[in-house]
mmCIF file of C-alpha atoms in Angstrom:
data_model
loop_
_atom_site.group_PDB
_atom_site.id
_atom_site.type_symbol
_atom_site.label_atom_id
_atom_site.label_comp_id
_atom_site.label_asym_id
_atom_site.label_seq_id
_atom_site.Cartn_x
_atom_site.Cartn_y
_atom_site.Cartn_z
ATOM 1 C CA UNK A 1165 -17.155 -22.541 -20.804
ATOM 2 C CA UNK A 1166 -15.497 -19.829 -22.881
ATOM 3 C CA UNK A 1167 -18.536 -17.581 -22.622
ATOM 4 C CA UNK A 1168 -18.504 -17.856 -18.858
ATOM 5 C CA UNK A 1169 -14.922 -17.114 -18.747
ATOM 6 C CA UNK A 1170 -15.463 -13.994 -20.874
ATOM 7 C CA UNK A 1171 -18.314 -12.810 -18.533
ATOM 8 C CA UNK A 1172 -15.973 -13.401 -15.558
ATOM 9 C CA UNK A 1173 -13.310 -11.561 -17.418
ATOM 10 C CA UNK A 1174 -15.581 -8.627 -18.060
ATOM 11 C CA UNK A 1175 -16.479 -8.417 -14.495
ATOM 12 C CA UNK A 1176 -12.770 -8.497 -13.479
ATOM 13 C CA UNK A 1177 -12.157 -5.801 -16.108
ATOM 14 C CA UNK A 1178 -14.692 -3.496 -14.477
ATOM 15 C CA UNK A 1179 -12.880 -4.087 -11.072
ATOM 16 C CA UNK A 1180 -9.593 -3.246 -12.871
ATOM 17 C CA UNK A 1181 -11.018 0.060 -14.150
ATOM 18 C CA UNK A 1182 -12.008 1.051 -10.623
ATOM 19 C CA UNK A 1183 -8.662 0.119 -8.999
ATOM 20 C CA UNK A 1184 -5.809 2.455 -8.731
ATOM 21 C CA UNK A 1185 -3.978 2.351 -11.930
ATOM 22 C CA UNK A 1186 -1.034 4.376 -10.660
ATOM 23 C CA UNK A 1187 0.056 1.924 -8.071
ATOM 24 C CA UNK A 1188 3.760 1.423 -8.405
ATOM 25 C CA UNK A 1189 3.392 -2.393 -7.696
ATOM 26 C CA UNK A 1190 1.083 -2.753 -10.739
ATOM 27 C CA UNK A 1191 4.049 -2.504 -13.215
ATOM 28 C CA UNK A 1192 7.118 -4.720 -13.127
ATOM 29 C CA UNK A 1193 10.440 -2.904 -12.533
ATOM 30 C CA UNK A 1194 12.880 -4.061 -15.029
ATOM 31 C CA UNK A 1195 16.710 -3.805 -14.766
ATOM 32 C CA UNK A 1196 19.506 -4.190 -17.252
ATOM 33 C CA UNK A 1197 20.130 -6.620 -20.058
ATOM 34 C CA UNK A 1198 20.490 -10.262 -19.085
ATOM 35 C CA UNK A 1199 21.116 -13.616 -20.681
ATOM 36 C CA UNK A 1200 18.606 -15.001 -23.123
ATOM 37 C CA UNK A 1201 17.125 -18.395 -22.435
ATOM 38 C CA UNK A 1202 18.682 -21.047 -24.518
ATOM 39 C CA UNK A 1203 15.269 -22.207 -25.653
ATOM 40 C CA UNK A 1204 14.609 -18.673 -26.937
ATOM 41 C CA UNK A 1205 17.925 -18.400 -28.603
ATOM 42 C CA UNK A 1206 17.216 -21.673 -30.522
ATOM 43 C CA UNK A 1207 13.727 -20.478 -31.289
ATOM 44 C CA UNK A 1208 15.261 -17.392 -32.771
ATOM 45 C CA UNK A 1209 17.418 -19.395 -35.019
ATOM 46 C CA UNK A 1210 14.378 -20.938 -36.586
ATOM 47 C CA UNK A 1211 12.162 -17.694 -36.508
ATOM 48 C CA UNK A 1212 14.715 -14.879 -37.097
ATOM 49 C CA UNK A 1213 12.014 -12.510 -38.245
ATOM 50 C CA UNK A 1214 10.366 -12.763 -34.739
ATOM 51 C CA UNK A 1215 13.573 -11.908 -32.834
ATOM 52 C CA UNK A 1216 14.695 -8.772 -34.463
ATOM 53 C CA UNK A 1217 11.620 -6.491 -33.905
ATOM 54 C CA UNK A 1218 12.641 -3.278 -32.395
ATOM 55 C CA UNK A 1219 10.347 -0.552 -31.071
ATOM 56 C CA UNK A 1220 10.859 2.970 -30.103
ATOM 57 C CA UNK A 1221 7.405 3.212 -28.460
ATOM 58 C CA UNK A 1222 7.859 2.430 -24.791
ATOM 59 C CA UNK A 1223 4.238 3.342 -23.759
ATOM 60 C CA UNK A 1224 2.117 0.207 -22.752
ATOM 61 C CA UNK A 1225 -1.106 -0.702 -24.520
ATOM 62 C CA UNK A 1226 -4.318 1.177 -23.501
ATOM 63 C CA UNK A 1227 -6.372 -1.455 -21.785
ATOM 64 C CA UNK A 1228 -9.789 -1.266 -23.287
ATOM 65 C CA UNK A 1229 -12.668 -3.796 -22.896
ATOM 66 C CA UNK A 1230 -11.977 -4.969 -26.350
ATOM 67 C CA UNK A 1231 -8.288 -5.782 -25.440
ATOM 68 C CA UNK A 1232 -9.297 -7.320 -22.196
ATOM 69 C CA UNK A 1233 -11.838 -9.591 -23.867
ATOM 70 C CA UNK A 1234 -9.292 -10.631 -26.458
ATOM 71 C CA UNK A 1235 -6.769 -11.526 -23.563
ATOM 72 C CA UNK A 1236 -9.498 -13.544 -21.761
ATOM 73 C CA UNK A 1237 -10.686 -15.358 -24.983
ATOM 74 C CA UNK A 1238 -7.182 -16.241 -26.223
ATOM 75 C CA UNK A 1239 -5.964 -17.318 -22.851
ATOM 76 C CA UNK A 1240 -8.959 -19.626 -22.342
ATOM 77 C CA UNK A 1241 -8.929 -20.827 -25.983
ATOM 78 C CA UNK A 1242 -5.073 -21.782 -25.823
ATOM 79 C CA UNK A 1243 -5.301 -23.386 -22.410
ATOM 80 C CA UNK A 1244 -8.299 -25.525 -23.475
ATOM 81 C CA UNK A 1245 -6.864 -26.397 -26.999
ATOM 82 C CA UNK A 1246 -3.225 -27.428 -25.981
ATOM 83 C CA UNK A 1247 -2.642 -30.368 -23.720
ATOM 84 C CA UNK A 1248 0.307 -30.182 -21.456
ATOM 85 C CA UNK A 1249 3.382 -32.138 -22.291
ATOM 86 C CA UNK A 1250 7.050 -31.803 -21.582
ATOM 87 C CA UNK A 1251 9.700 -31.092 -24.185
ATOM 88 C CA UNK A 1252 11.272 -34.568 -23.403
ATOM 89 C CA UNK A 1253 7.907 -36.232 -24.198
ATOM 90 C CA UNK A 1254 7.342 -34.217 -27.369
ATOM 91 C CA UNK A 1255 10.941 -33.916 -28.814
ATOM 92 C CA UNK A 1256 13.077 -36.254 -26.725
ATOM 93 C CA UNK A 1257 15.159 -33.392 -25.488
ATOM 94 C CA UNK A 1258 14.874 -30.486 -23.111
ATOM 95 C CA UNK A 1259 14.034 -26.789 -23.796
ATOM 96 C CA UNK A 1260 12.534 -26.736 -27.295
ATOM 97 C CA UNK A 1261 10.369 -23.649 -27.801
ATOM 98 C CA UNK A 1262 7.865 -23.990 -30.570
ATOM 99 C CA UNK A 1263 4.290 -23.178 -31.782
ATOM 100 C CA UNK A 1264 2.010 -26.013 -30.477
ATOM 101 C CA UNK A 1265 -0.665 -27.591 -32.444
ATOM 102 C CA UNK A 1266 -2.146 -29.960 -29.876
ATOM 103 C CA UNK A 1267 0.449 -30.460 -27.139
ATOM 104 C CA UNK A 1268 3.058 -28.178 -25.521
ATOM 105 C CA UNK A 1269 4.882 -26.954 -22.465
ATOM 106 C CA UNK A 1270 4.615 -23.510 -20.790
ATOM 107 C CA UNK A 1271 6.785 -21.669 -23.333
ATOM 108 C CA UNK A 1272 4.702 -23.209 -26.241
ATOM 109 C CA UNK A 1273 1.496 -21.835 -24.531
ATOM 110 C CA UNK A 1274 3.076 -18.422 -24.385
ATOM 111 C CA UNK A 1275 4.179 -18.371 -27.885
ATOM 112 C CA UNK A 1276 0.837 -19.232 -29.142
ATOM 113 C CA UNK A 1277 -0.964 -16.676 -26.970
ATOM 114 C CA UNK A 1278 1.503 -13.947 -27.969
ATOM 115 C CA UNK A 1279 1.089 -14.818 -31.777
ATOM 116 C CA UNK A 1280 -2.714 -14.708 -31.604
ATOM 117 C CA UNK A 1281 -2.903 -11.519 -29.495
ATOM 118 C CA UNK A 1282 -0.402 -9.814 -31.843
ATOM 119 C CA UNK A 1283 -2.519 -10.943 -34.918
ATOM 120 C CA UNK A 1284 -5.535 -9.475 -33.258
ATOM 121 C CA UNK A 1285 -3.880 -6.066 -32.895
ATOM 122 C CA UNK A 1286 -1.963 -5.974 -29.550
ATOM 123 C CA UNK A 1287 1.595 -4.568 -30.259
ATOM 124 C CA UNK A 1288 4.344 -7.095 -29.890
ATOM 125 C CA UNK A 1289 6.176 -4.773 -27.642
ATOM 126 C CA UNK A 1290 3.361 -5.277 -25.066
ATOM 127 C CA UNK A 1291 3.444 -9.143 -25.243
ATOM 128 C CA UNK A 1292 6.473 -10.288 -23.357
ATOM 129 C CA UNK A 1293 7.731 -13.846 -22.715
ATOM 130 C CA UNK A 1294 8.613 -13.908 -18.979
ATOM 131 C CA UNK A 1295 10.571 -16.447 -17.024
ATOM 132 C CA UNK A 1296 9.612 -16.988 -13.413
ATOM 133 C CA UNK A 1297 10.297 -19.400 -10.628
ATOM 134 C CA UNK A 1298 7.388 -21.306 -8.906
ATOM 135 C CA UNK A 1299 7.094 -21.728 -5.208
ATOM 136 C CA UNK A 1300 8.347 -25.408 -5.576
ATOM 137 C CA UNK A 1301 11.522 -23.970 -7.135
ATOM 138 C CA UNK A 1302 10.765 -25.119 -10.761
ATOM 139 C CA UNK A 1303 11.200 -22.724 -13.693
ATOM 140 C CA UNK A 1304 8.086 -21.767 -15.646
ATOM 141 C CA UNK A 1305 7.160 -19.233 -18.378
ATOM 142 C CA UNK A 1306 4.183 -16.887 -18.564
ATOM 143 C CA UNK A 1307 3.122 -14.068 -20.972
ATOM 144 C CA UNK A 1308 3.128 -10.619 -19.641
ATOM 145 C CA UNK A 1309 0.807 -8.108 -21.222
ATOM 146 C CA UNK A 1310 1.967 -4.631 -20.481
ATOM 147 C CA UNK A 1311 -0.969 -2.084 -20.274
ATOM 148 C CA UNK A 1312 -1.547 1.327 -18.870
ATOM 149 C CA UNK A 1313 -3.479 -0.331 -15.947
ATOM 150 C CA UNK A 1314 -0.552 -2.566 -15.022
ATOM 151 C CA UNK A 1315 1.097 -5.796 -16.202
ATOM 152 C CA UNK A 1316 -1.084 -8.803 -16.512
ATOM 153 C CA UNK A 1317 0.020 -12.495 -16.656
ATOM 154 C CA UNK A 1318 -1.499 -15.136 -19.007
ATOM 155 C CA UNK A 1319 -0.678 -18.543 -17.573
ATOM 156 C CA UNK A 1320 -1.397 -22.113 -18.717
ATOM 157 C CA UNK A 1321 -1.527 -23.141 -14.990
ATOM 158 C CA UNK A 1322 -4.154 -20.544 -14.090
ATOM 159 C CA UNK A 1323 -7.615 -19.961 -15.565
ATOM 160 C CA UNK A 1324 -7.918 -16.332 -14.513
ATOM 161 C CA UNK A 1325 -5.606 -13.560 -15.875
ATOM 162 C CA UNK A 1326 -4.006 -11.886 -12.916
ATOM 163 C CA UNK A 1327 -2.082 -8.756 -12.195
ATOM 164 C CA UNK A 1328 1.570 -9.900 -12.061
ATOM 165 C CA UNK A 1329 1.926 -8.799 -8.357
ATOM 166 C CA UNK A 1330 -1.046 -11.024 -7.343
ATOM 167 C CA UNK A 1331 0.683 -14.215 -8.420
ATOM 168 C CA UNK A 1332 2.906 -16.337 -6.297
ATOM 169 C CA UNK A 1333 5.872 -16.455 -8.687
ATOM 170 C CA UNK A 1334 9.371 -15.109 -8.278
ATOM 171 C CA UNK A 1335 9.917 -13.071 -11.441
ATOM 172 C CA UNK A 1336 13.320 -13.387 -12.980
ATOM 173 C CA UNK A 1337 13.407 -11.914 -16.479
ATOM 174 C CA UNK A 1338 11.501 -11.086 -19.552
ATOM 175 C CA UNK A 1339 11.796 -9.854 -23.078
ATOM 176 C CA UNK A 1340 12.790 -6.253 -23.568
ATOM 177 C CA UNK A 1341 9.806 -4.155 -24.640
ATOM 178 C CA UNK A 1342 11.896 -2.440 -27.297
ATOM 179 C CA UNK A 1343 13.653 -5.518 -28.811
ATOM 180 C CA UNK A 1344 12.142 -8.995 -29.148
ATOM 181 C CA UNK A 1345 15.551 -10.663 -29.126
ATOM 182 C CA UNK A 1346 16.797 -9.024 -26.011
ATOM 183 C CA UNK A 1347 16.030 -9.881 -22.311
ATOM 184 C CA UNK A 1348 15.998 -7.798 -19.298
ATOM 185 C CA UNK A 1349 16.123 -8.747 -15.604
ATOM 186 C CA UNK A 1350 13.153 -8.048 -13.412
ATOM 187 C CA UNK A 1351 13.576 -6.445 -9.961
ATOM 188 C CA UNK A 1352 10.840 -8.200 -7.997
ATOM 189 C CA UNK A 1353 10.609 -6.035 -4.978
ATOM 190 C CA UNK A 1354 7.861 -8.329 -3.472
ATOM 191 C CA UNK A 1355 10.557 -10.893 -2.784
ATOM 192 C CA UNK A 1356 12.647 -8.354 -0.982
ATOM 193 C CA UNK A 1357 9.682 -7.312 1.195
ATOM 194 C CA UNK A 1358 8.860 -11.044 2.083
ATOM 195 C CA UNK A 1359 12.510 -11.607 2.951
ATOM 196 C CA UNK A 1360 12.746 -8.468 5.174
ATOM 197 C CA UNK A 1361 9.734 -9.641 7.201
ATOM 198 C CA UNK A 1362 11.179 -13.131 7.879
#
């Protein structure tokens, strides 16, 4: 299954390389500082060293076949390895962000993928926890990987890695690229376009 996914990923990577990388919609537009999710705040109390990493390099990662294959492999591996469960089921309370071992919710999937990709050489400044709203109105978290070919989303609800602007989510906020403890708003212009058509 993972080999098939990697082959599909390689085919998609070739399509990405031929697509226009300079499309303004390929990159999320972020706004100013915004509130930190309570789950991330509490996570930072337990993992302080992960929430005070600052970076002056604001250029996104160069998307190579090696990086793409890592993204595909780790996304598939974590989605297969971790079984979905709510924080209430696991911890008996809401909004606990933690590294999963066998079960977890969306933030836990994101944390593990982020950790594994960073350990494989992808800069932490390009691995951003992102909060979105699903079409049914429920909150959700995904991992955004910033690249020079656009922003890509690793999601426990989706087998394929997609460009952020090809997902159906309403993007609310994400970690700042220059500070793992700070959050910035996302100006999701796709929602404005949809609203203006109605």
